[in-house]
Tab-separated table of C-alpha atoms in Angstrom:
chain	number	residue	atom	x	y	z
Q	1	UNK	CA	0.000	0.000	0.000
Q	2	UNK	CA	1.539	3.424	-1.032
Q	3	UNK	CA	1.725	5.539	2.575
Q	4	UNK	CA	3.737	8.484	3.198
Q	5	UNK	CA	4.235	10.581	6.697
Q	6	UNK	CA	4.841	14.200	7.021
Q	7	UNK	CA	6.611	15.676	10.506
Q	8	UNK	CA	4.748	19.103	11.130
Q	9	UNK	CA	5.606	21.614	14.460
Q	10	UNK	CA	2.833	22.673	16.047
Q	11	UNK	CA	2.485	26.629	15.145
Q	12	UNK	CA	1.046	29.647	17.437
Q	13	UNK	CA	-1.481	30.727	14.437
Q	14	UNK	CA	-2.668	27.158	14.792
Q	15	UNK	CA	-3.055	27.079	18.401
Q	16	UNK	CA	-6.865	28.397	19.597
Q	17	UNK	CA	-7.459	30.234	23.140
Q	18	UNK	CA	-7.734	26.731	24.691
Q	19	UNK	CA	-4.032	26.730	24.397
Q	20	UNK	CA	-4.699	23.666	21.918
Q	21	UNK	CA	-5.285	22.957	17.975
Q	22	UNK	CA	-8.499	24.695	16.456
Q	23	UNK	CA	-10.035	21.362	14.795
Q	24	UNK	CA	-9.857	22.759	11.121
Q	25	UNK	CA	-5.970	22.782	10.992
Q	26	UNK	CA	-5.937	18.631	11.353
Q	27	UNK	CA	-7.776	18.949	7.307
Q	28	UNK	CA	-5.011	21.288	6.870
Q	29	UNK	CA	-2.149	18.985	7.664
Q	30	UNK	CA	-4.440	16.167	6.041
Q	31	UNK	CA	-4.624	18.363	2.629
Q	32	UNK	CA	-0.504	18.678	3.434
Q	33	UNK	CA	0.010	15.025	3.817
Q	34	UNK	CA	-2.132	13.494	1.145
Q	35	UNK	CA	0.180	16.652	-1.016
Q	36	UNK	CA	3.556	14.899	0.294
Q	37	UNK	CA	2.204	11.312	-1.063
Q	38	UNK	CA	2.360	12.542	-4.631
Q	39	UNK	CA	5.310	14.549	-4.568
Q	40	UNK	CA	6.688	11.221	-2.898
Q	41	UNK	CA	5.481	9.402	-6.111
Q	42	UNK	CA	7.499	12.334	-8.285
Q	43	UNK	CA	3.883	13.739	-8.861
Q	44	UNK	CA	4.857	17.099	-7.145
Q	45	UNK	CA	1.178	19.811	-7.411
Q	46	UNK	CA	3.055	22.723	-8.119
Q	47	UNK	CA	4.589	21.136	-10.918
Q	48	UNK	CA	1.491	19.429	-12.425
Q	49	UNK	CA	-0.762	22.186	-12.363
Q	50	UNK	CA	0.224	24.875	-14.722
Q	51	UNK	CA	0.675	28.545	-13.521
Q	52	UNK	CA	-2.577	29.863	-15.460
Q	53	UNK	CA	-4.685	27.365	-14.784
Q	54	UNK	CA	-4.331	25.947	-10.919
Q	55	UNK	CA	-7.201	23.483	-10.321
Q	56	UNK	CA	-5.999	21.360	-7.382
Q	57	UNK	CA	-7.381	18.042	-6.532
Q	58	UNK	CA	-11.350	18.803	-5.897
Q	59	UNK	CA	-12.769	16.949	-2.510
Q	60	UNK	CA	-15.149	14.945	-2.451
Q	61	UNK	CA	-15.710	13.810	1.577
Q	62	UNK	CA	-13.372	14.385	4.496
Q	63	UNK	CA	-13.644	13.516	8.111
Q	64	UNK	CA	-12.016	13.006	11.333
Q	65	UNK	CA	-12.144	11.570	14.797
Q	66	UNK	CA	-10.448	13.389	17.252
Q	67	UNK	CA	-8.954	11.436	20.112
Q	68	UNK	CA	-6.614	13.803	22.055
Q	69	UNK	CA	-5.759	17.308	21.550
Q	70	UNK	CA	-2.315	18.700	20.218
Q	71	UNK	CA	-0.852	21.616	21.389
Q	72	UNK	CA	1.622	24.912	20.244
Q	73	UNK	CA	5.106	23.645	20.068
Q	74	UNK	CA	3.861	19.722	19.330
Q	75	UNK	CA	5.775	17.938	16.267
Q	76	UNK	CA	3.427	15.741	15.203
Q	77	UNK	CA	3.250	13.044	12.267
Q	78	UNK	CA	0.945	12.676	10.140
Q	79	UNK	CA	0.546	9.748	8.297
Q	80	UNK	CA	-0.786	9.189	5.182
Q	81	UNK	CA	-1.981	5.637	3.088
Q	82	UNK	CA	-3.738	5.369	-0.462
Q	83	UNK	CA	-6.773	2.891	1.091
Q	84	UNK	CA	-8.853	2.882	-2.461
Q	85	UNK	CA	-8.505	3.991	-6.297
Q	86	UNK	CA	-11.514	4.576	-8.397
Q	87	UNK	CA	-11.871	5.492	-11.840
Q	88	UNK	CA	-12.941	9.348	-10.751
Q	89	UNK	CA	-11.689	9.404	-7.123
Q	90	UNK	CA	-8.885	8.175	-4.551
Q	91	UNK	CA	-9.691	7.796	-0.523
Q	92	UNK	CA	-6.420	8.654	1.809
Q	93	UNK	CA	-6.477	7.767	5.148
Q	94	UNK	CA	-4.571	9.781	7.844
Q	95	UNK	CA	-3.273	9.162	11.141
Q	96	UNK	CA	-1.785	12.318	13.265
Q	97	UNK	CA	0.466	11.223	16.521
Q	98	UNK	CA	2.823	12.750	18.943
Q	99	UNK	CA	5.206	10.773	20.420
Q	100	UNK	CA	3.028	7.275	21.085
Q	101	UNK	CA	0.043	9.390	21.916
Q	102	UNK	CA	-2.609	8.904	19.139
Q	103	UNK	CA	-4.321	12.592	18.337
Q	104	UNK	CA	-6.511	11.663	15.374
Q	105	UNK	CA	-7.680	9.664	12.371
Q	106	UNK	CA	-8.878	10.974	9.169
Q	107	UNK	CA	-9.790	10.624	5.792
Q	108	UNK	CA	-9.996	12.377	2.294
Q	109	UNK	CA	-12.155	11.433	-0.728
Q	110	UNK	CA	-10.597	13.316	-3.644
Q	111	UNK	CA	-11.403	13.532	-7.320
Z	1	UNK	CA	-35.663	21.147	16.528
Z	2	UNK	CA	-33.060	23.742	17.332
Z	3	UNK	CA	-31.861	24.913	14.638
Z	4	UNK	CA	-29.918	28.823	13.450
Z	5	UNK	CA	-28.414	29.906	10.434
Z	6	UNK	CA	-25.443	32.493	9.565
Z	7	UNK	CA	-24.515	34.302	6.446
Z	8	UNK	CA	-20.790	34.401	5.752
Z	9	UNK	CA	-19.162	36.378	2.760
Z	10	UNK	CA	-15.862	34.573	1.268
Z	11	UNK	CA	-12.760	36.356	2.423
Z	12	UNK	CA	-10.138	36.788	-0.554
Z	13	UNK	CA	-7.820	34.464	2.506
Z	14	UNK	CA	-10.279	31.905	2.514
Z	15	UNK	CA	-10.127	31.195	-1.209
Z	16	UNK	CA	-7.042	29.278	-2.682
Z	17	UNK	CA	-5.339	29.619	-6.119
Z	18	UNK	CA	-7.835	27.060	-7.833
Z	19	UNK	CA	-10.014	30.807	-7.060
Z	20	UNK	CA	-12.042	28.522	-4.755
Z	21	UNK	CA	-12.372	27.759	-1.114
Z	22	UNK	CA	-9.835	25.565	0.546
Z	23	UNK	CA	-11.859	22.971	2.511
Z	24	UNK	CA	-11.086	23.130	5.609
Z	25	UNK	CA	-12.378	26.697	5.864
Z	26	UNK	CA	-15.727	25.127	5.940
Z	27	UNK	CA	-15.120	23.280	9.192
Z	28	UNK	CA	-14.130	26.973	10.479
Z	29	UNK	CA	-17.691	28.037	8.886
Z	30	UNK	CA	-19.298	24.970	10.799
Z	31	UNK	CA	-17.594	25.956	14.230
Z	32	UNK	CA	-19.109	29.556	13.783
Z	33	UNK	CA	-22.474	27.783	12.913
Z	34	UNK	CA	-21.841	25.946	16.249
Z	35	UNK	CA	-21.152	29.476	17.942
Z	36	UNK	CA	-24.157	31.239	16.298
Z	37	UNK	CA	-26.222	28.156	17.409
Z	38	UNK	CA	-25.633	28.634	21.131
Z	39	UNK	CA	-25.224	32.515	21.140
Z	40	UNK	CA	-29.317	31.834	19.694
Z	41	UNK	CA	-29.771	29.965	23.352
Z	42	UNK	CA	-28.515	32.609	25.268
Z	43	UNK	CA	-25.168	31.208	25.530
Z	44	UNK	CA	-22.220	32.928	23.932
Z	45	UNK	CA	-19.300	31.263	23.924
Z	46	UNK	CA	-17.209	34.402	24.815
Z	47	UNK	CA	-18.997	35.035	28.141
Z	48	UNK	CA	-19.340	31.337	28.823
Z	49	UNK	CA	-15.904	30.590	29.551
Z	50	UNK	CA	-13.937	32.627	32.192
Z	51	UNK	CA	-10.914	34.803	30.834
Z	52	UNK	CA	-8.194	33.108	32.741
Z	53	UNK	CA	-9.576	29.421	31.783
Z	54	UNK	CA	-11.143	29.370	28.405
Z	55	UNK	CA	-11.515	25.848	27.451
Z	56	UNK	CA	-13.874	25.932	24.062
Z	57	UNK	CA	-16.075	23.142	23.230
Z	58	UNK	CA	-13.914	19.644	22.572
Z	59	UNK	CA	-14.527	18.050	19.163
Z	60	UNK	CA	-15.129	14.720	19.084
Z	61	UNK	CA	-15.636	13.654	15.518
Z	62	UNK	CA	-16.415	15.942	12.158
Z	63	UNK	CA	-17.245	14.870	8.506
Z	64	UNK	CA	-18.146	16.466	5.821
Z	65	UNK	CA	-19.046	16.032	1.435
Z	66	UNK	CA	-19.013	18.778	-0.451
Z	67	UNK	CA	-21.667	18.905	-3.627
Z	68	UNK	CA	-20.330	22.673	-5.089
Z	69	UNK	CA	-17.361	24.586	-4.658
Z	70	UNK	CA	-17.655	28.052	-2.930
Z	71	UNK	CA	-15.936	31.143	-4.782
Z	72	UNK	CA	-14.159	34.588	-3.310
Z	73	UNK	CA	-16.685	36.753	-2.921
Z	74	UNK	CA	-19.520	34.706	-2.389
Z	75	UNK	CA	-22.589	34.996	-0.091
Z	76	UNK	CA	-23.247	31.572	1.978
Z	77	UNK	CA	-25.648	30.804	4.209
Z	78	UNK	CA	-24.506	27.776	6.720
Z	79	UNK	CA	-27.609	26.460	8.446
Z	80	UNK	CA	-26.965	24.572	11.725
Z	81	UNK	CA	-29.201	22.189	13.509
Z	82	UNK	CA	-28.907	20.316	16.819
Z	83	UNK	CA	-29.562	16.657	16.031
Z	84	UNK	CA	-28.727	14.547	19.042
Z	85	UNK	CA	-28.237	15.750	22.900
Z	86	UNK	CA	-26.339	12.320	24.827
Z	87	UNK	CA	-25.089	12.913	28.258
Z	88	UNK	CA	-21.592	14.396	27.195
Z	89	UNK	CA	-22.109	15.206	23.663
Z	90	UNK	CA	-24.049	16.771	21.454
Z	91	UNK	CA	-24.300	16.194	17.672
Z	92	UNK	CA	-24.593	19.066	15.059
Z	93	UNK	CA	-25.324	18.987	11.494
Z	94	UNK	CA	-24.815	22.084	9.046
Z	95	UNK	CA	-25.781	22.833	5.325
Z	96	UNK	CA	-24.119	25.288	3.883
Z	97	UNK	CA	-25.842	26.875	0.238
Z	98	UNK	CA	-24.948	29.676	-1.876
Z	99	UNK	CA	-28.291	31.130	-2.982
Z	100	UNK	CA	-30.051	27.957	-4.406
Z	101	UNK	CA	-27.160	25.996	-4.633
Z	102	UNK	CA	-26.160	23.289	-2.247
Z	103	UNK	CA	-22.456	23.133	-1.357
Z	104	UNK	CA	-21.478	20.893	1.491
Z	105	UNK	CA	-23.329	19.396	4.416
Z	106	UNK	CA	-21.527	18.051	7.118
Z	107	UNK	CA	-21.668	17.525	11.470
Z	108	UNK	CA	-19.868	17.342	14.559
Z	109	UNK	CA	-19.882	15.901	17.206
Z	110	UNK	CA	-18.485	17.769	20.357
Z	111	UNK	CA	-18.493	17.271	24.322
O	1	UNK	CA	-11.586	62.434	2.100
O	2	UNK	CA	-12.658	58.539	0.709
O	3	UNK	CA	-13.449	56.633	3.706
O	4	UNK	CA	-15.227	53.556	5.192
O	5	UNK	CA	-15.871	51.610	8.220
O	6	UNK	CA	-16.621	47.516	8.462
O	7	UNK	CA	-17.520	45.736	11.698
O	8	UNK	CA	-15.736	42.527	12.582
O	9	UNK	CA	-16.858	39.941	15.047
O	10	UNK	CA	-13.444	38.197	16.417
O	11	UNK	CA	-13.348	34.496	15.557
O	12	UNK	CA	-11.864	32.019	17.672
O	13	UNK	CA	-9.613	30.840	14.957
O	14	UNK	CA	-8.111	34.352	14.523
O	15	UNK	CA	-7.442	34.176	18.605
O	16	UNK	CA	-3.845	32.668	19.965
O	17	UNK	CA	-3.146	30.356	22.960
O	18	UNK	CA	-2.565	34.086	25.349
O	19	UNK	CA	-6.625	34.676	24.304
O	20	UNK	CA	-5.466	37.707	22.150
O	21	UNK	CA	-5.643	37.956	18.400
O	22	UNK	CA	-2.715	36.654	16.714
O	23	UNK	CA	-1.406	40.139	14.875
O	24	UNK	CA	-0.752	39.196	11.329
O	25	UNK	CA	-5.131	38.982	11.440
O	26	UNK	CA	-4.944	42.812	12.047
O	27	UNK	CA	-3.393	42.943	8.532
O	28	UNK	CA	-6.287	40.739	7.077
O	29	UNK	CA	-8.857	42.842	8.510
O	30	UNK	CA	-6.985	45.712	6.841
O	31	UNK	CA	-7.707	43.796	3.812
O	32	UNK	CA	-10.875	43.742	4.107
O	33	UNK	CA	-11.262	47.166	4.995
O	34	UNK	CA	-9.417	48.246	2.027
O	35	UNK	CA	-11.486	45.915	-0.302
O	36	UNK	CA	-14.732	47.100	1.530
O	37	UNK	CA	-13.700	50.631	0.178
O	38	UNK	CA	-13.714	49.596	-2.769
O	39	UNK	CA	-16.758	48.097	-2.628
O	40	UNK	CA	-18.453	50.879	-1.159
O	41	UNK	CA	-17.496	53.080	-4.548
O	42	UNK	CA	-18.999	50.853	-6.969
O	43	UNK	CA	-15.509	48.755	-7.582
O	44	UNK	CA	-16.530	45.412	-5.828
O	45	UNK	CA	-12.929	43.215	-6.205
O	46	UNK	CA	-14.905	40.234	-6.889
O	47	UNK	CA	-16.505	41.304	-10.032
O	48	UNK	CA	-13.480	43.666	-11.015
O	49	UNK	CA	-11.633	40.451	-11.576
O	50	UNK	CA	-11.762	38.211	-14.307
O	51	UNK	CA	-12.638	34.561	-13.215
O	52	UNK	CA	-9.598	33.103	-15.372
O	53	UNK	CA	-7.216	35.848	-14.409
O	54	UNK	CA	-7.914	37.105	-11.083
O	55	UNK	CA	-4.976	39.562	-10.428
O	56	UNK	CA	-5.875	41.061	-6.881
O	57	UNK	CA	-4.712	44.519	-5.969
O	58	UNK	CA	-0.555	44.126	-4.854
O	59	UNK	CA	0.828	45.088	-1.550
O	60	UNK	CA	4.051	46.963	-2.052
O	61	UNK	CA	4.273	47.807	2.159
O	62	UNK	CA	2.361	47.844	5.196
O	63	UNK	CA	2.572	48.484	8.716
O	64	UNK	CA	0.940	48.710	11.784
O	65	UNK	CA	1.556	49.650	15.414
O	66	UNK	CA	-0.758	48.033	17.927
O	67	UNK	CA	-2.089	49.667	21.360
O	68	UNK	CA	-4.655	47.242	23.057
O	69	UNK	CA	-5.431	43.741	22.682
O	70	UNK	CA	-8.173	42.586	20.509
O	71	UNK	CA	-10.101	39.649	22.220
O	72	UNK	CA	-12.029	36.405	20.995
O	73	UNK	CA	-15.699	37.596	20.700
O	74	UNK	CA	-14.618	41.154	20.880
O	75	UNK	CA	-16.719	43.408	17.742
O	76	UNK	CA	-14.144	45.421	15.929
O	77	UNK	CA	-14.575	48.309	14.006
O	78	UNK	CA	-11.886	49.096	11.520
O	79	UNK	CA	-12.145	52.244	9.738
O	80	UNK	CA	-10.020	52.865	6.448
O	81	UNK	CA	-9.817	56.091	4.395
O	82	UNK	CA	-8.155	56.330	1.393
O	83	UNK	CA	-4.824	59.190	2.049
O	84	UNK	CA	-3.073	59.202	-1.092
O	85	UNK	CA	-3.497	58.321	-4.940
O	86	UNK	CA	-0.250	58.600	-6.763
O	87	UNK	CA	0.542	57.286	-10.694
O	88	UNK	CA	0.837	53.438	-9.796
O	89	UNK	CA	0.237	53.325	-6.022
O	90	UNK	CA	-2.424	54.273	-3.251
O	91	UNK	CA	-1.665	54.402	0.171
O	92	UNK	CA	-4.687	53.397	2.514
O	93	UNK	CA	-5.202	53.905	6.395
O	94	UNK	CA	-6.866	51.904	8.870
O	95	UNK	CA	-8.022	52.106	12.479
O	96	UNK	CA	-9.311	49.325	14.103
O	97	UNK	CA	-11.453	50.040	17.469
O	98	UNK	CA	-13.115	48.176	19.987
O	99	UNK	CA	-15.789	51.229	21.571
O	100	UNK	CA	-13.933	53.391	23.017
O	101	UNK	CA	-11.084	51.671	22.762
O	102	UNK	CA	-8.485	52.565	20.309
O	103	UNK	CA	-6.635	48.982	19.294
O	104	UNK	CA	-3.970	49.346	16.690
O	105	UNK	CA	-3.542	51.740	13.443
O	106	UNK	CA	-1.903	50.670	10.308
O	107	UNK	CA	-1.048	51.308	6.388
O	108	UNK	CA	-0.734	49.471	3.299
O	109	UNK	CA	0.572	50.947	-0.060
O	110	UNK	CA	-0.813	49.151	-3.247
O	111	UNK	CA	-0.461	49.165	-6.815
E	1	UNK	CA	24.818	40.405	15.987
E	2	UNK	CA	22.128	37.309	16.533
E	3	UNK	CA	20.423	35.886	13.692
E	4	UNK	CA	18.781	33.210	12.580
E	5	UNK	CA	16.988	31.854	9.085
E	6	UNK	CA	14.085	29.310	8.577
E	7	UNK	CA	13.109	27.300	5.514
E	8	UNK	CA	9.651	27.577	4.818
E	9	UNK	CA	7.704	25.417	2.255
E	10	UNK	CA	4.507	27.582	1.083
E	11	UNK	CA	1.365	25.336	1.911
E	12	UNK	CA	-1.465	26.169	-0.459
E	13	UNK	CA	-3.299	27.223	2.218
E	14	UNK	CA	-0.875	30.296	1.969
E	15	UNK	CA	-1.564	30.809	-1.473
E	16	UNK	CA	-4.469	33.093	-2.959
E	17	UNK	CA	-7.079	33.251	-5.994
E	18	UNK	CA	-4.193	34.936	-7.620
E	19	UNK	CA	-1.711	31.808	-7.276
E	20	UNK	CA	0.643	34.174	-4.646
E	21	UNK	CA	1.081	34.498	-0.952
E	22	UNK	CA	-1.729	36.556	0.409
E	23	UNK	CA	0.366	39.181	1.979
E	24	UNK	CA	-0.393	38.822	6.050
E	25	UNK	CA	1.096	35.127	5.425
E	26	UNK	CA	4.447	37.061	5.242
E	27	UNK	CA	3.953	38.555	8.995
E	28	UNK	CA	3.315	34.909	10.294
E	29	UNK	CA	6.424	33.825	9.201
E	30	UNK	CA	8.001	37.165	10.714
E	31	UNK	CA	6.252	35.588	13.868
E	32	UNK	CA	8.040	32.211	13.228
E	33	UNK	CA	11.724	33.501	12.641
E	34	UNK	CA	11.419	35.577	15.975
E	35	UNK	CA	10.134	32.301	17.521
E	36	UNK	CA	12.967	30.541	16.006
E	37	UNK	CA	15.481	33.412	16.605
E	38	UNK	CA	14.889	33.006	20.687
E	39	UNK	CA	15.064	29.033	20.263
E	40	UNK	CA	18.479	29.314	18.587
E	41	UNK	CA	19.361	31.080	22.118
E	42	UNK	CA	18.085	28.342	24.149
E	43	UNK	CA	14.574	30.264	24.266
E	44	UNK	CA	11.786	27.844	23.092
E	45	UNK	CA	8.729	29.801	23.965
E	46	UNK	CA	6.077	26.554	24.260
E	47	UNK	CA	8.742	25.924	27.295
E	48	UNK	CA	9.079	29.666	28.501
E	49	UNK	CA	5.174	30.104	28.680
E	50	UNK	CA	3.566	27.659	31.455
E	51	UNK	CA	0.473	26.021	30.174
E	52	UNK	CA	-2.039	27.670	32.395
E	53	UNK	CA	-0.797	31.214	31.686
E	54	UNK	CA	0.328	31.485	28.056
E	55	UNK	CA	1.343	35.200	27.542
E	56	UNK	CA	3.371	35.331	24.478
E	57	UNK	CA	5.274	38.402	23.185
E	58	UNK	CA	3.222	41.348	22.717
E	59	UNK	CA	3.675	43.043	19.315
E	60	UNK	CA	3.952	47.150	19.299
E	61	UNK	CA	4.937	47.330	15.888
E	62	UNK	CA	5.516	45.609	12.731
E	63	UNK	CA	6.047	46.207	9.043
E	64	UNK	CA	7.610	45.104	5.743
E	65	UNK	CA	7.700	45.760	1.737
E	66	UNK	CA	6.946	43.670	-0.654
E	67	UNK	CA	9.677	43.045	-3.588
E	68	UNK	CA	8.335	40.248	-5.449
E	69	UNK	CA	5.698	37.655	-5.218
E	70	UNK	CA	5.782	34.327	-3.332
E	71	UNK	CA	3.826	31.712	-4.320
E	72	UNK	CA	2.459	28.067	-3.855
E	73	UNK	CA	5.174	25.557	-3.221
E	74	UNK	CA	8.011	28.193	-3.044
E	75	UNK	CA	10.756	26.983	-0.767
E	76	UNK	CA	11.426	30.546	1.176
E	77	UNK	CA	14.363	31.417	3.713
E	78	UNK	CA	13.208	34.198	6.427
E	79	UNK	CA	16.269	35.527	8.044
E	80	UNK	CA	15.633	37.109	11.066
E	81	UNK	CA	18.187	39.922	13.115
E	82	UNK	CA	17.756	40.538	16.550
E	83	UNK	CA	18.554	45.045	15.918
E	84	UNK	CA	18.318	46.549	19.089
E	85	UNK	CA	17.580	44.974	22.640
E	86	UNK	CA	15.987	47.959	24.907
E	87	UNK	CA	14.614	47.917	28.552
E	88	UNK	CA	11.291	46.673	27.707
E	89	UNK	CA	11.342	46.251	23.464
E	90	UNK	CA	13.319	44.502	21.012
E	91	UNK	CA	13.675	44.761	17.445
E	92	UNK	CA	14.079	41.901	14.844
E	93	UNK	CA	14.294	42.888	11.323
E	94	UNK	CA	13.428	40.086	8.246
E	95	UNK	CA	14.177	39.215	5.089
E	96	UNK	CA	12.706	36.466	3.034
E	97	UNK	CA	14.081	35.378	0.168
E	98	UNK	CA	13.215	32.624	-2.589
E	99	UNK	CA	16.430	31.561	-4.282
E	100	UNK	CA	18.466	34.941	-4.948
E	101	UNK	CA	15.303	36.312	-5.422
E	102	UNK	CA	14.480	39.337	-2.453
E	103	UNK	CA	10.732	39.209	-1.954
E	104	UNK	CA	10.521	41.181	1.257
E	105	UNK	CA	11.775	43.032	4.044
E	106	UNK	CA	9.942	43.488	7.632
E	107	UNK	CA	10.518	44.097	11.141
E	108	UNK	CA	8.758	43.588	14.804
E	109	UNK	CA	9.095	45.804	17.447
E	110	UNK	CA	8.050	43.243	20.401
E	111	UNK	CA	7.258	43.774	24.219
């Protein structure tokens, strides 16, 4: 199975008044991780979409189960595995951690 | 059912060089539905938690599909409705439309 | 003088871990102010611009000194007038109040 | 003098409808040299600020021009300068640069 895992550090502009990660960023680092499994496959998005004409891969679904909250200063990883190719769409499945401590699971239908 | 509704008009920072919005920014839209919901019950978030201890609402699990993409500039209405009250969480789902035009649904679930 | 006002309701995304907005979101509100300006003289940026080519309005500089904290929740008022029209370049400035309180001032210079 | 410089890969979240960095982006990386800048000294601030009292370091001032455009998947360097250390500010002045190309020039005046 084609997988991938990004290291990301936990930034201030991410962090919410809670003193931990406003949900929303986790798609971010999803959308960044599913990006780092194609350039991994030499199928870099800046490269493949041309300058005048920047379409980006459309979503289809996402979601995300949220198990225990990162906060500023974290690195985290954030795993990324090609679960399912269609003709018109792909589903990636994402995993973030810190250390051992599992933060959340995700996934991206994309067309 | 309870249910509230906010308009939103597409910040030029929420859209992404495809011209359209990047989608996690919807999952920021669904939080302010969230917001808006309880703000409608009397219960703003802002005066809700104390300065020195503001802990938010903990998300549990979000999903969402998207039908339509949303452009700079547009108008959206994101309609929220309280689905499901358990004993330490509360499920929400939101529609979000541009005039006529159905863009994404999705929910959370938060404790 | 060209001037304008908008009215922003803080998010909590655009609030940090110390409860306070983050201050690069001062310069997106400034954004806003300056395209609201626009707006409010018949030049709406969103049907200025070409859907294929969409160009924006470029920042050459900007600045801003900040007085008082802006707060999650907190309803801003940012007022922009329009100072200067040279050749290529306008300079814009912005005040962004909460009541009474005076919160930060700032500039930007586009072309 | 103390410096510092930090790689920074442009997310698409960074980028706008025009295909550049929407211009406030440039401030949070300002916000991330400094931040790197103090943990080059031994000064992580996630470790300086105590979880229960997160205080960060109050802007008074900040500003920059724009050269030339960044945009999505640009590989920047943000050298930061620590200027001028007084009794109760400091100044840090920026410069981020793709390749040889100079794109901008800022500085914080922080508390």
């Amino acid at each position: 199975m084609v997988s991938n895992a990004i290291s990301v550090k936990v930034r201030w502009s991410e962090a919410d008044p809670a003193g931990i990660v406003f949900y929303p960023r986790f798609y971010e680092w999803f959308d960044l991780g599913t990006e780092a499994l194609f350039e991994s496959l030499g199928l870099a998005w800046p490269e493949m979409f041309p300058a005048e004409r920047i379409v980006g891969v459309p979503i289809v679904e996402s979601g995300a189960r949220f198990a225990s909250p990162v906060g500023y200063g974290d690195v985290l990883r954030s795993g990324t595995t090609m679960r399912e190719v269609r003709q018109k769409t792909f589903r990636v499945e994402h995993q973030v951690t810190v250390g051992e401590r599992r933060c959340a699971t995700g996934f991206e239908v994309r067309g």
